[in-house]
Coordinates of C-alpha atoms and ligand atoms in Angstrom, one line a residue:
X1 CA 0.0 0.0 0.0
X2 CA 1.3 3.5 -0.9
X3 CA -0.1 7.0 -0.8
X4 CA -0.7 8.5 -4.2
X5 CA -1.7 12.1 -5.1
X6 CA -4.5 12.3 -7.7
X7 CA -3.8 15.4 -9.8
X8 CA -5.5 17.4 -12.5
X9 CA -4.1 16.2 -15.9
X10 CA -3.5 18.3 -19.0
X11 CA -6.8 20.3 -19.4
X12 CA -5.9 22.0 -22.7
X13 CA -4.0 24.9 -21.2
X14 CA -6.9 26.2 -19.1
X15 CA -5.9 27.7 -15.7
X16 CA -7.7 28.5 -12.5
X17 CA -10.7 26.5 -13.6
X18 CA -13.8 26.4 -11.4
X19 CA -14.6 23.2 -9.6
X20 CA -18.4 22.7 -9.9
X21 CA -18.7 19.3 -8.4
X22 CA -16.6 17.0 -6.1
X23 CA -17.7 13.4 -6.4
X24 CA -15.6 11.8 -3.7
X25 CA -15.2 11.9 0.1
X26 CA -12.8 10.5 2.6
X27 CA -13.1 6.7 3.0
X28 CA -14.5 6.2 -0.5
X29 CA -13.0 3.4 -2.6
X30 CA -12.1 5.1 -5.9
X31 CA -11.8 3.0 -9.1
X32 CA -9.7 3.7 -12.0
X33 CA -11.4 6.3 -14.4
X34 CA -14.0 7.1 -11.7
X35 CA -14.9 10.8 -11.9
X36 CA -13.3 12.7 -9.1
X37 CA -14.3 16.3 -9.8
X38 CA -16.1 18.3 -12.5
X39 CA -14.5 21.5 -13.9
X40 CA -16.2 24.2 -15.8
X41 CA -14.3 26.5 -18.2
X42 CA -16.0 29.2 -20.3
X43 CA -16.2 26.6 -23.1
X44 CA -17.3 23.4 -21.5
X45 CA -17.5 21.3 -18.4
X46 CA -15.2 18.3 -18.1
X47 CA -14.9 15.4 -15.7
X48 CA -11.5 14.6 -14.2
X49 CA -11.1 10.9 -13.8
X50 CA -8.9 9.0 -11.3
X51 CA -5.7 7.7 -12.8
X52 CA -5.2 5.3 -9.9
X53 CA -7.4 3.3 -7.7
X54 CA -7.6 3.0 -4.0
X55 CA -9.2 4.4 -0.8
X56 CA -9.5 8.2 -0.4
X57 CA -7.4 9.4 2.6
X58 CA -7.8 13.2 2.0
X59 CA -9.9 15.4 -0.4
X60 CA -7.8 18.5 -1.1
X61 CA -10.5 20.5 -3.0
X62 CA -14.1 21.7 -2.6
X63 CA -16.8 23.1 -4.8
X64 CA -16.0 26.7 -5.8
X65 CA -12.2 26.3 -5.7
X66 CA -10.2 27.0 -8.7
X67 CA -7.6 24.6 -10.0
X68 CA -5.1 24.2 -12.8
X69 CA -3.1 21.3 -14.4
X70 CA -1.0 19.5 -11.7
X71 CA -3.3 20.6 -8.8
X72 CA -3.8 17.9 -6.2
X73 CA -7.4 16.7 -6.0
X74 CA -7.0 14.0 -3.4
X75 CA -4.7 11.6 -1.7
X76 CA -5.5 7.9 -1.9
X77 CA -4.0 4.8 -0.4
X78 CA -3.4 2.8 -3.6
X79 CA -3.2 -0.9 -3.6
X80 CA -0.6 -2.2 -6.1
X81 CA -2.9 -4.3 -8.3
X82 CA -5.9 -2.0 -8.0
X83 CA -3.8 0.8 -9.4
X84 CA -3.1 -1.0 -12.6
X85 CA -5.4 -0.2 -15.5
X86 CA -7.3 -3.4 -16.2
X87 CA -11.0 -2.5 -16.6
X88 CA -12.2 -1.1 -19.9
X89 CA -11.9 2.7 -19.9
X90 CA -15.1 4.5 -20.8
X91 CA -13.3 6.9 -23.1
X92 CA -11.5 4.1 -24.9
X93 CA -14.8 2.3 -25.4
X94 CA -13.0 -0.9 -26.3
X95 CA -16.4 -2.3 -26.1
X96 CA -17.8 -0.8 -29.3
X97 CA -18.0 -3.2 -32.2
X98 CA -15.9 -2.4 -35.2
X99 CA -15.1 0.7 -33.4
X100 CA -12.7 3.2 -34.8
X101 CA -11.6 6.1 -32.7
X102 CA -13.3 9.3 -33.7
X103 CA -10.6 11.2 -35.4
X104 CA -8.9 13.5 -33.0
X105 CA -7.9 16.2 -35.4
X106 CA -7.3 19.2 -33.2
X107 CA -9.3 21.1 -35.7
X108 CA -8.9 24.8 -35.0
X109 CA -12.2 26.4 -33.8
X110 CA -13.5 28.6 -36.6
X111 CA -14.8 32.1 -36.0
X112 CA -18.6 32.2 -35.9
X113 CA -20.2 34.3 -38.6
X114 CA -22.1 37.3 -37.3
X115 CA -25.8 37.2 -38.2
X116 CA -27.7 40.5 -38.2
X117 CA -31.0 39.3 -39.8
X118 CA -34.3 38.6 -38.1
X119 CA -35.7 35.2 -37.2
X120 CA -39.1 33.8 -38.3
X121 CA -39.3 31.7 -35.1
X122 CA -37.4 31.3 -31.9
X123 CA -36.8 28.1 -29.9
X124 CA -35.2 27.0 -26.8
X125 CA -33.7 24.1 -28.8
X126 CA -33.4 23.4 -32.5
X127 CA -32.5 19.9 -33.5
X128 CA -30.9 19.7 -36.9
X129 CA -31.8 16.3 -38.4
X130 CA -34.7 14.0 -37.6
X131 CA -33.0 10.6 -37.4
X132 CA -33.1 8.3 -34.3
X133 CA -30.6 10.7 -32.5
X134 CA -32.4 13.8 -33.5
X135 CA -36.0 12.9 -32.8
X136 CA -35.1 11.2 -29.5
X137 CA -33.3 14.3 -28.4
X138 CA -36.1 16.6 -29.5
X139 CA -38.8 14.5 -27.8
X140 CA -36.7 14.4 -24.6
X141 CA -36.3 18.2 -24.7
X142 CA -40.0 18.6 -25.2
X143 CA -40.7 16.3 -22.3
X144 CA -38.7 18.8 -20.2
X145 CA -41.2 21.5 -21.2
X146 CA -38.9 23.4 -23.6
X147 CA -39.9 24.8 -27.0
X148 CA -38.3 22.7 -29.6
X149 CA -38.2 22.3 -33.4
X150 CA -36.7 19.6 -35.6
X151 CA -35.3 20.6 -39.0
X152 CA -35.5 17.6 -41.4
X153 CA -35.1 17.8 -45.1
X154 CA -37.2 14.7 -45.9
X155 CA -40.9 13.9 -45.5
X156 CA -40.6 11.6 -42.5
X157 CA -38.8 11.4 -39.2
X158 CA -36.6 8.4 -38.3
X159 CA -33.6 9.2 -40.5
X160 CA -31.6 6.5 -42.1
X161 CA -32.5 3.9 -39.4
X162 CA -36.3 3.9 -39.9
X163 CA -36.5 4.8 -43.5
X164 CA -33.5 3.1 -45.3
X165 CA -31.6 1.3 -42.6
X166 CA -32.2 -0.7 -39.4
X167 CA -36.0 -1.2 -39.8
X168 CA -36.5 -2.0 -43.5
X169 CA -33.5 -4.3 -43.5
X170 CA -35.0 -6.2 -40.5
X171 CA -38.4 -6.4 -42.2
X172 CA -36.8 -8.1 -45.1
X173 CA -34.5 -10.2 -42.9
X174 CA -37.5 -11.5 -41.0
X175 CA -39.1 -12.8 -44.1
X176 CA -35.9 -14.4 -45.2
X177 CA -35.4 -16.0 -41.8
X178 CA -38.9 -17.5 -42.0
X179 CA -38.2 -19.0 -45.5
X180 CA -35.0 -20.5 -44.2
X181 CA -36.6 -21.8 -41.0
X182 CA -39.3 -23.5 -43.0
X183 CA -36.6 -25.3 -45.0
X184 CA -35.0 -26.6 -41.8
X185 CA -38.3 -28.2 -40.9
X186 CA -38.0 -30.7 -43.7
X187 CA -35.6 -32.6 -41.5
X188 CA -38.3 -32.9 -38.9
X189 CA -40.8 -34.4 -41.4
X190 CA -42.6 -31.1 -42.2
X191 CA -42.2 -30.4 -45.8
X192 CA -43.3 -27.3 -47.7
X193 CA -43.0 -26.7 -51.4
X194 CA -40.7 -24.0 -52.6
X195 CA -42.1 -20.6 -51.7
X196 CA -43.7 -18.4 -54.4
X197 CA -42.2 -15.0 -53.9
X198 CA -44.2 -11.9 -55.0
X199 CA -41.5 -9.3 -54.8
X200 CA -44.0 -6.4 -55.1
X201 CA -45.9 -7.6 -52.1
X202 CA -42.7 -8.1 -50.1
X203 CA -41.6 -4.6 -50.9
X204 CA -45.1 -3.4 -49.9
X205 CA -44.8 -5.2 -46.6
X206 CA -41.5 -3.4 -45.9
X207 CA -43.0 0.0 -46.8
X208 CA -45.9 -0.7 -44.5
X209 CA -43.5 -1.4 -41.6
X210 CA -41.7 1.9 -42.3
X211 CA -45.0 3.8 -42.6
X212 CA -46.3 2.4 -39.3
X213 CA -43.2 3.6 -37.5
X214 CA -42.6 6.9 -39.2
X215 CA -46.4 7.7 -38.8
X216 CA -46.1 6.9 -35.1
X217 CA -43.2 9.3 -34.8
X218 CA -45.1 12.1 -36.5
X219 CA -48.0 11.5 -34.1
X220 CA -45.7 11.6 -31.1
X221 CA -44.0 14.8 -32.3
X222 CA -47.5 16.4 -32.6
X223 CA -48.5 15.2 -29.1
X224 CA -45.4 16.8 -27.7
X225 CA -45.9 20.0 -29.7
X226 CA -42.6 19.6 -31.4
X227 CA -42.5 21.8 -34.5
X228 CA -41.3 20.0 -37.7
X229 CA -39.7 22.3 -40.2
X230 CA -39.2 20.5 -43.5
X231 CA -36.1 21.8 -45.2
X232 CA -32.3 21.7 -45.4
X233 CA -30.8 23.7 -42.6
X234 CA -27.5 25.5 -42.6
X235 CA -26.0 27.6 -39.8
X236 CA -25.7 31.3 -40.5
X237 CA -24.4 32.3 -37.1
X238 CA -23.9 31.0 -33.6
X239 CA -27.6 31.2 -32.8
X240 CA -29.4 31.0 -36.1
X241 CA -30.1 28.3 -38.8
X242 CA -31.4 29.2 -42.2
X243 CA -33.7 26.5 -43.6
X244 CA -34.2 26.1 -47.4
X245 CA -37.7 24.6 -47.3
X246 CA -38.2 21.4 -49.3
X247 CA -41.0 19.3 -50.7
X248 CA -40.5 15.7 -50.2
X249 CA -42.8 12.7 -50.5
X250 CA -40.1 10.0 -50.1
X251 CA -37.0 9.6 -48.0
X252 CA -33.8 10.6 -49.7
X253 CA -35.7 12.6 -52.3
X254 CA -36.4 16.3 -51.8
X255 CA -36.6 19.4 -53.9
X256 CA -36.2 23.0 -52.6
X257 CA -39.3 25.1 -52.8
X258 CA -37.3 28.3 -53.1
X259 CA -38.7 29.6 -49.8
X260 CA -36.5 30.1 -46.7
X261 CA -37.1 30.3 -43.0
X262 CA -34.7 31.5 -40.3
X263 CA -34.9 30.0 -36.9
X264 CA -33.2 31.3 -33.8
X265 CA -32.1 29.0 -30.9
X266 CA -30.7 29.1 -27.4
X267 CA -29.3 25.6 -27.7
X268 CA -28.9 23.5 -30.8
X269 CA -28.3 19.8 -31.3
X270 CA -26.6 18.8 -34.5
X271 CA -27.9 15.3 -35.5
X272 CA -27.2 15.3 -39.3
X273 CA -26.1 11.7 -39.4
X274 CA -24.1 10.1 -42.3
X275 CA -24.3 9.0 -45.9
X276 CA -23.0 6.1 -47.9
X277 CA -19.4 6.3 -49.2
X278 CA -19.3 6.6 -53.0
X279 CA -16.3 4.9 -54.5
X280 CA -14.9 7.1 -57.3
X281 CA -14.2 4.3 -59.8
X282 CA -17.7 2.9 -59.7
X283 CA -19.9 4.0 -62.7
X284 CA -23.6 5.0 -62.4
X285 CA -25.8 2.1 -63.4
X286 CA -29.1 0.8 -62.0
X287 CA -27.4 -2.6 -61.5
X288 CA -25.0 -1.0 -59.0
X289 CA -26.7 -0.1 -55.8
X290 CA -25.9 1.1 -52.3
X291 CA -27.8 -0.1 -49.2
X292 CA -30.8 2.1 -50.0
X293 CA -30.9 0.7 -53.6
X294 CA -30.6 -2.8 -52.3
X295 CA -33.6 -2.3 -49.9
X296 CA -35.7 -1.2 -52.9
X297 CA -35.6 -4.8 -54.0
X298 CA -36.0 -4.0 -57.7
X299 CA -34.9 -7.4 -58.9
X300 CA -33.5 -10.7 -57.7
X301 CA -30.3 -11.2 -59.5
X302 CA -28.7 -14.5 -60.3
X303 CA -25.3 -13.4 -59.4
X304 CA -24.6 -10.7 -56.9
X305 CA -21.4 -9.1 -55.6
X306 CA -21.2 -7.4 -52.2
X307 CA -18.4 -4.9 -52.0
X308 CA -17.6 -4.7 -48.2
X309 CA -17.9 -7.6 -45.8
X310 CA -19.4 -5.6 -42.9
X311 CA -22.7 -6.0 -41.2
X312 CA -24.8 -4.0 -43.7
X313 CA -23.5 -5.9 -46.7
X314 CA -23.9 -9.3 -45.1
X315 CA -27.4 -8.6 -43.9
X316 CA -28.6 -7.5 -47.4
X317 CA -26.7 -10.5 -48.9
X318 CA -28.7 -12.8 -46.6
X319 CA -31.9 -11.4 -47.9
X320 CA -31.0 -11.6 -51.6
X321 CA -29.5 -15.1 -51.2
X322 CA -32.6 -16.5 -49.5
X323 CA -34.6 -15.0 -52.3
X324 CA -32.4 -16.9 -54.9
X325 CA -29.2 -15.0 -55.6
X326 CA -25.7 -16.5 -55.5
X327 CA -23.3 -14.3 -53.6
X328 CA -19.7 -13.2 -53.9
X329 CA -18.2 -10.9 -51.3
X330 CA -15.0 -8.9 -51.4
X331 CA -13.4 -7.4 -48.3
X332 CA -10.0 -5.7 -47.9
X333 CA -9.5 -6.9 -44.4
X334 CA -8.6 -10.5 -43.5
X335 CA -12.0 -11.5 -42.4
X336 CA -15.7 -10.7 -42.6
X337 CA -17.7 -8.9 -39.9
X338 CA -14.8 -7.1 -38.4
X339 CA -15.1 -6.2 -34.7
X340 CA -16.6 -9.6 -33.7
X341 CA -14.3 -12.3 -32.4
X342 CA -13.4 -14.9 -35.0
X343 CA -14.8 -17.8 -33.1
X344 CA -18.3 -16.2 -33.3
X345 CA -17.9 -15.4 -37.0
X346 CA -16.7 -18.9 -37.8
X347 CA -20.0 -20.3 -36.7
X348 CA -21.8 -17.9 -39.0
X349 CA -19.5 -18.7 -41.9
X350 CA -20.1 -22.4 -41.5
X351 CA -23.9 -22.0 -41.5
X352 CA -23.8 -19.6 -44.5
X353 CA -21.1 -21.2 -46.7
X354 CA -23.9 -22.4 -49.0
X355 CA -24.8 -18.8 -50.0
X356 CA -21.4 -17.9 -51.4
X357 CA -19.5 -18.8 -54.5
X358 CA -16.5 -16.7 -53.5
X359 CA -15.5 -15.0 -50.2
X360 CA -12.6 -12.8 -51.2
X361 CA -10.9 -11.5 -48.1
X362 CA -7.7 -9.4 -48.3
X363 CA -8.8 -8.4 -51.7
X364 CA -9.6 -5.1 -53.3
X365 CA -12.1 -4.0 -56.0
X366 CA -10.0 -2.1 -58.5
X367 CA -12.2 -1.6 -61.5
X368 CA -15.9 -1.8 -62.3
X369 CA -17.3 -1.7 -65.9
X370 CA -21.0 -1.7 -66.8
X371 CA -21.6 -3.7 -70.0
X372 CA -24.8 -4.8 -71.6
X373 CA -24.7 -8.3 -70.3
X374 CA -23.7 -7.4 -66.7
X375 CA -21.3 -5.5 -64.4
X376 CA -17.7 -6.6 -64.8
X377 CA -15.5 -6.3 -61.7
X378 CA -11.8 -6.6 -61.5
X379 CA -10.1 -7.5 -58.2
X380 CA -6.6 -7.4 -56.8
X381 CA -5.3 -9.2 -53.8
X382 CA -4.9 -12.6 -52.1
X383 CA -8.2 -14.2 -53.3
X384 CA -8.6 -12.2 -56.5
X385 CA -9.7 -14.2 -59.5
X386 CA -7.4 -13.7 -62.5
X387 CA -10.2 -12.4 -64.8
X388 CA -12.9 -9.8 -64.3
X389 CA -16.1 -11.3 -62.9
X390 CA -19.6 -10.7 -64.3
X391 CA -22.5 -9.8 -61.9
X392 CA -26.2 -9.0 -62.3
X393 CA -26.2 -6.8 -59.3
X394 CA -23.4 -5.1 -57.3
X395 CA -24.1 -3.8 -53.8
X396 CA -21.6 -1.2 -52.6
X397 CA -21.5 -1.4 -48.8
X398 CA -18.1 0.1 -48.2
X399 CA -19.0 2.3 -45.2
X400 CA -20.5 5.6 -44.4
X401 CA -19.2 9.1 -44.0
X402 CA -20.5 11.8 -41.6
X403 CA -22.5 14.8 -42.8
X404 CA -20.7 17.4 -40.6
X405 CA -19.4 19.4 -43.5
X406 CA -22.7 19.9 -45.2
X407 CA -24.5 22.2 -42.7
X408 CA -22.1 25.1 -42.4
X409 CA -21.4 24.3 -38.8
X410 CA -18.3 26.4 -39.1
X411 CA -20.5 29.5 -39.4
X412 CA -21.6 28.8 -35.8
X413 CA -18.0 28.5 -34.7
X414 CA -18.3 24.7 -34.5
X415 CA -15.1 22.8 -35.5
X416 CA -15.6 20.0 -38.1
X417 CA -12.8 17.6 -38.9
X418 CA -11.5 17.0 -42.4
X419 CA -13.6 13.8 -42.7
X420 CA -16.8 15.6 -41.5
X421 CA -17.0 14.5 -37.9
X422 CA -17.9 16.9 -35.1
X423 CA -15.9 16.4 -31.9
X424 CA -17.8 16.5 -28.6
X425 CA -17.1 16.2 -24.9
X426 CA -18.8 13.7 -22.6
X427 CA -21.8 16.0 -22.4
X428 CA -22.1 15.9 -26.2
X429 CA -21.1 19.6 -26.3
X430 CA -19.1 20.8 -29.3
X431 CA -16.4 23.4 -28.9
X432 CA -19.3 25.9 -28.8
X433 CA -20.9 25.3 -25.4
X434 CA -24.6 25.8 -26.4
X435 CA -24.3 23.6 -29.5
X436 CA -24.3 19.8 -29.1
X437 CA -23.7 17.0 -31.6
X438 CA -24.9 13.4 -31.5
X439 CA -25.2 10.2 -33.5
X440 CA -23.2 9.2 -36.6
X441 CA -21.8 12.7 -37.1
X442 CA -19.8 12.5 -33.8
X443 CA -18.1 9.2 -34.6
X444 CA -18.0 5.4 -34.5
X445 CA -19.7 3.1 -34.0
X446 CA -22.4 4.4 -36.3
X447 CA -25.3 2.7 -34.6
X448 CA -28.9 3.9 -33.9
X449 CA -28.8 2.9 -30.2
X450 CA -25.6 5.0 -29.7
X451 CA -27.3 8.0 -31.4
X452 CA -30.4 7.7 -29.2
X453 CA -28.3 7.5 -26.0
X454 CA -26.3 10.5 -27.0
X455 CA -29.5 12.4 -27.9
X456 CA -30.9 11.8 -24.4
X457 CA -27.6 13.1 -22.9
X458 CA -27.7 16.3 -25.0
X459 CA -31.3 16.9 -24.3
X460 CA -30.8 16.7 -20.5
X461 CA -28.0 19.1 -20.8
X462 CA -30.1 21.5 -22.8
X463 CA -32.7 21.3 -20.1
X464 CA -30.1 22.4 -17.5
X465 CA -29.3 19.0 -16.0
X466 CA -25.8 17.7 -15.7
X467 CA -25.7 14.6 -17.9
X468 CA -22.8 12.7 -19.3
X469 CA -22.2 9.9 -21.9
X470 CA -20.6 7.5 -19.5
X471 CA -21.9 4.2 -20.9
X472 CA -19.2 1.6 -20.6
X473 CA -20.2 -0.4 -23.6
X474 CA -22.1 -0.2 -26.9
X475 CA -23.2 -3.6 -28.3
X476 CA -23.0 -4.6 -31.9
X477 CA -25.3 -7.1 -33.7
X478 CA -25.3 -8.6 -37.1
X479 CA -28.9 -9.7 -37.8
X480 CA -27.8 -12.5 -40.0
X481 CA -28.7 -16.1 -39.6
X482 CA -27.5 -17.1 -37.1
X483 CA -27.2 -13.7 -35.5
X484 CA -23.8 -12.6 -34.2
X485 CA -23.8 -10.2 -31.2
X486 CA -20.9 -8.9 -29.1
X487 CA -20.2 -6.2 -26.5
X488 CA -17.3 -4.9 -24.5
X489 CA -13.9 -6.3 -24.5
X490 CA -13.5 -9.0 -27.2
X491 CA -10.7 -11.5 -27.1
X492 CA -9.1 -9.6 -30.0
X493 CA -9.2 -6.3 -28.1
X494 CA -7.8 -8.0 -25.0
X495 CA -4.9 -9.4 -27.0
X496 CA -4.3 -6.1 -28.7
X497 CA -4.4 -4.0 -25.5
X498 CA -2.7 -6.5 -23.2
X499 CA -5.8 -6.8 -21.0
X500 CA -5.7 -10.0 -18.8
X501 CA -8.9 -11.9 -19.2
X502 CA -10.5 -15.1 -18.4
X503 CA -13.3 -16.5 -20.6
X504 CA -16.1 -19.0 -20.2
X505 CA -18.1 -20.6 -23.0
X506 CA -21.4 -22.4 -22.9
X507 CA -22.0 -24.4 -26.2
X508 CA -25.6 -24.4 -27.3
X509 CA -25.2 -28.1 -28.1
X510 CA -26.0 -28.4 -24.4
X511 CA -29.0 -26.0 -24.4
X512 CA -32.3 -27.8 -24.3
X513 CA -34.1 -24.9 -26.0
X514 CA -31.5 -24.6 -28.8
X515 CA -31.7 -28.4 -29.4
X516 CA -35.6 -28.2 -29.4
X517 CA -35.4 -25.4 -31.9
X518 CA -33.1 -27.5 -34.1
X519 CA -30.5 -24.7 -34.0
X520 CA -27.8 -25.7 -31.6
X521 CA -24.8 -24.5 -33.6
X522 CA -24.3 -21.4 -31.5
X523 CA -22.5 -20.6 -28.2
X524 CA -22.4 -17.9 -25.5
X525 CA -19.1 -16.5 -24.3
X526 CA -18.4 -14.3 -21.4
X527 CA -15.2 -12.4 -20.8
X528 CA -14.0 -11.4 -17.3
X529 CA -11.3 -9.2 -16.0
X530 CA -8.7 -11.7 -14.7
X531 CA -7.8 -9.5 -11.7
X532 CA -11.2 -8.1 -10.6
X533 CA -13.4 -10.9 -11.8
X534 CA -15.8 -8.4 -13.2
X535 CA -17.5 -9.1 -16.6
X536 CA -16.0 -6.8 -19.2
X537 CA -17.3 -8.4 -22.5
X538 CA -19.3 -11.1 -24.1
X539 CA -20.4 -12.6 -27.4
X540 CA -23.2 -14.7 -28.6
X541 CA -23.7 -16.5 -31.9
X542 CA -27.0 -18.2 -32.6
X543 CA -30.7 -17.4 -33.3
X544 CA -31.9 -14.3 -31.3
X545 CA -28.4 -13.4 -30.2
X546 CA -29.2 -9.8 -30.7
X547 CA -32.1 -10.0 -28.3
X548 CA -30.0 -11.5 -25.6
X549 CA -26.8 -9.4 -25.7
X550 CA -28.6 -6.7 -23.6
X551 CA -28.3 -8.8 -20.5
X552 CA -24.5 -8.9 -20.9
X553 CA -24.5 -5.1 -21.4
X554 CA -26.4 -4.6 -18.2
X555 CA -24.1 -7.0 -16.3
X556 CA -21.1 -5.0 -17.5
X557 CA -22.7 -1.7 -16.6
X558 CA -23.5 -3.0 -13.1
X559 CA -20.0 -4.4 -12.5
X560 CA -21.3 -8.0 -12.1
X561 CA -19.0 -10.9 -11.7
X562 CA -19.7 -14.6 -12.7
X563 CA -21.4 -15.3 -9.4
X564 CA -23.9 -12.5 -9.9
X565 CA -24.8 -13.7 -13.3
X566 CA -24.7 -17.5 -12.6
X567 CA -26.8 -17.2 -9.5
X568 CA -29.5 -15.1 -11.2
X569 CA -32.3 -17.5 -12.0
X570 CA -32.9 -17.5 -15.7
X571 CA -36.1 -19.0 -17.1
X572 CA -36.0 -22.5 -18.5
X573 CA -35.9 -23.5 -21.2
X574 CA -34.6 -20.4 -23.0
X575 CA -31.7 -19.4 -25.1
X576 CA -31.1 -16.6 -22.5
X577 CA -30.3 -19.4 -20.0
X578 CA -27.0 -19.9 -21.9
X579 CA -25.7 -16.6 -20.3
X580 CA -26.3 -17.9 -16.8
X581 CA -24.7 -21.2 -17.7
X582 CA -21.7 -19.6 -19.3
X583 CA -21.3 -17.8 -15.9
X584 CA -21.6 -21.1 -14.1
X585 CA -18.8 -22.4 -16.3
X586 CA -16.7 -19.5 -15.1
X587 CA -17.6 -20.4 -11.5
X588 CA -16.3 -23.9 -12.0
X589 CA -19.5 -26.0 -12.1
X590 CA -22.1 -26.1 -14.7
X591 CA -24.4 -29.1 -14.2
X592 CA -25.6 -29.0 -17.8
X593 CA -22.1 -29.8 -19.0
X594 CA -19.7 -32.6 -18.3
X595 CA -17.5 -32.0 -15.2
X596 CA -14.8 -29.4 -15.8
X597 CA -11.2 -30.3 -15.4
X598 CA -9.9 -28.7 -12.2
X599 CA -6.6 -27.0 -12.6
Ligands
LIG1 P1 -29.4 9.7 -39.4 O1 -30.3 8.5 -39.2 O2 -28.5 9.6 -40.6 O3 -30.4 10.9 -39.6 C1 -29.9 12.2 -39.9 C2 -31.1 12.9 -40.5 O4 -30.7 14.3 -40.6 C3 -31.5 12.5 -41.9 O5 -32.8 12.2 -41.9 C4 -31.1 13.6 -42.8 O6 -32.0 13.8 -43.8 C5 -31.2 14.8 -41.8 N1 -30.3 15.9 -42.2 C6 -29.0 15.8 -42.4 N2 -28.5 17.1 -42.7 C7 -29.5 17.9 -42.6 C8 -29.7 19.3 -42.8 N3 -28.6 20.1 -43.0 N4 -30.9 19.8 -42.7 C9 -32.0 19.0 -42.5 N5 -31.9 17.7 -42.3 C10 -30.7 17.2 -42.4 N6 -27.9 0.8 -36.7 C11 -28.3 0.0 -35.7 O7 -28.1 0.4 -34.5 N7 -28.9 -1.2 -35.9 C12 -29.1 -1.7 -37.2 O8 -29.6 -2.8 -37.3 C13 -28.7 -0.9 -38.3 N8 -28.9 -1.3 -39.5 C14 -28.6 -0.5 -40.5 C15 -28.9 -0.9 -41.8 C16 -28.6 -0.1 -42.9 C17 -28.9 -0.6 -44.3 C18 -28.0 1.2 -42.7 C19 -27.6 2.1 -43.8 C20 -27.7 1.6 -41.4 C21 -28.0 0.8 -40.3 N9 -27.8 1.2 -39.0 C22 -28.1 0.4 -38.0 C23 -27.1 2.5 -38.7 C24 -28.2 3.5 -38.3 O9 -29.1 3.7 -39.3 C25 -27.5 4.9 -38.0 O10 -26.5 4.7 -37.0 C26 -28.5 5.9 -37.4 O11 -29.5 6.1 -38.3 C27 -27.8 7.2 -37.1 O12 -28.7 8.1 -36.6 P2 -28.5 9.7 -36.6 O13 -29.6 10.2 -35.9 O14 -27.1 10.0 -36.2 O15 -28.5 10.0 -38.2

């Protein structure tokens, strides 16, 4: 045991900064990265985390004090092992699937434009963009009793997720899964003839699903008295957005009416999302589509290429393959579904091998030519065929780019990186304190549930509460068949970052429910911090994996260990039971498995 002074780290050159909250007291046990104090500069508030763990002996500051870099906050009695970084750090978010760090570009803050015109309407909060991040933020702000407007260029709320992303893809995947499931029943003596697919009706079903949800959102906006301003918004100053009003009857299609409206705001939340990456060498041709085009389900090709072996490409590939297409996939990295541990992906690969003619990993697409009889694609790399290959349909699913550069955020003084990301602090504030940013535009992972969570944080701050994005983990799910879901520290991350872990696995071959369902190929894996015993990650491959990963997320957030999870009574017989049983494996005895070898 030794005494350690916890000091203020580099806080960007700010001096004599106000302490607005002290989160510790003498006798507390402080964990690594736990917030000690909160500082407020004229630009933002920031939390100062502990860089060592131990028991607080002395607190050297109080609310109202001023402090600078190097100032002593507290003295703790640090225990050797506890002081070593072993748990996942919130900021690092090792948890996030396929996570890339938001580019830290040190973009210089631009000078805000001065706006001297008048406003047509004034709001407490204007939310720019009506996607899952934007509408969630706006509804939460309205629930706080503030006057709020959403500026959205298209006819419906819900953004990419509801209109051309999460929801339509799942509507199609559900139908594909039922078709596949019915095929499995043949082995149990229940035989159906091959399905007759009416593609127009299937498309209609998907549209109905979207309509139900977006209609519901419009109703909820009305009920909350949230103003919807249909148009494309651009900042004209630090407190004003000019909206070029649009007419739009369909998502991703809008024309400007020529009329403009200027709105003034006290606070603004930028939720402008992202768009698909266009590869420069790919020609325009109706047989080459992005995810939106693929969701339109214009045709079922005989031979389809997916450029990009990530979740979006593989989900769409699953749909097209079940409807009759043969698939090729090309991916520059050394494996599909990057971010998930390879043992999970291997199970998916085995179950899905029948869909693919070629899985070209470590391979690049270098040329695409549209000819009358098909799209000819040339590849380069480890698995590249020597000759260009012909396809009836090519899906480009090579990633998404943020929309930060399209809304003149710089005119409000907001710094935007070269790539179009907007950097924020843990309160979702940009470098301009009354302007927040959330969702895809602030960085990876570009997922709807991250956008919604960030939206709620920004909304609470707009309403004067003190809220932070301090989620430890963000789960990722591929809604393929079987589903692949993962969260927190993966084995790959642990290896890369030198985190000492223990893992426990429960194979679904021993799950009564999975066997009864005829789908026992999957497994559930839990990952624990080897020193503290706390759960820090997990992965599931199998049917409904995405519905189950939430329990592991909660366990991580609550700091559970294997005993907490294993001794929680899970209903039987369920697939969710496999999480409890994986924890029992970690505890040394799982009575649904053969006896484990004792070390
Ligand atoms: P968006 O949803 O992109 O919404 C931004 C909105 O802002 C848009 O409606 C846009 O029109 C509007 N806008 C932009 N600029 C302006 C402006 N200047 N003025 C007015 N309006 C503007 N995520 C998941 O979590 N689970 C999934 O299963 C999943 N599946 C997906 C499947 C596909 C095919 C795709 C493409 C994406 C999927 N995603 C999924 C990702 C998810 O859709 C996004 O992460 C999410 O929509 C991001 O929300 P957002 O609010 O940040 O932005």
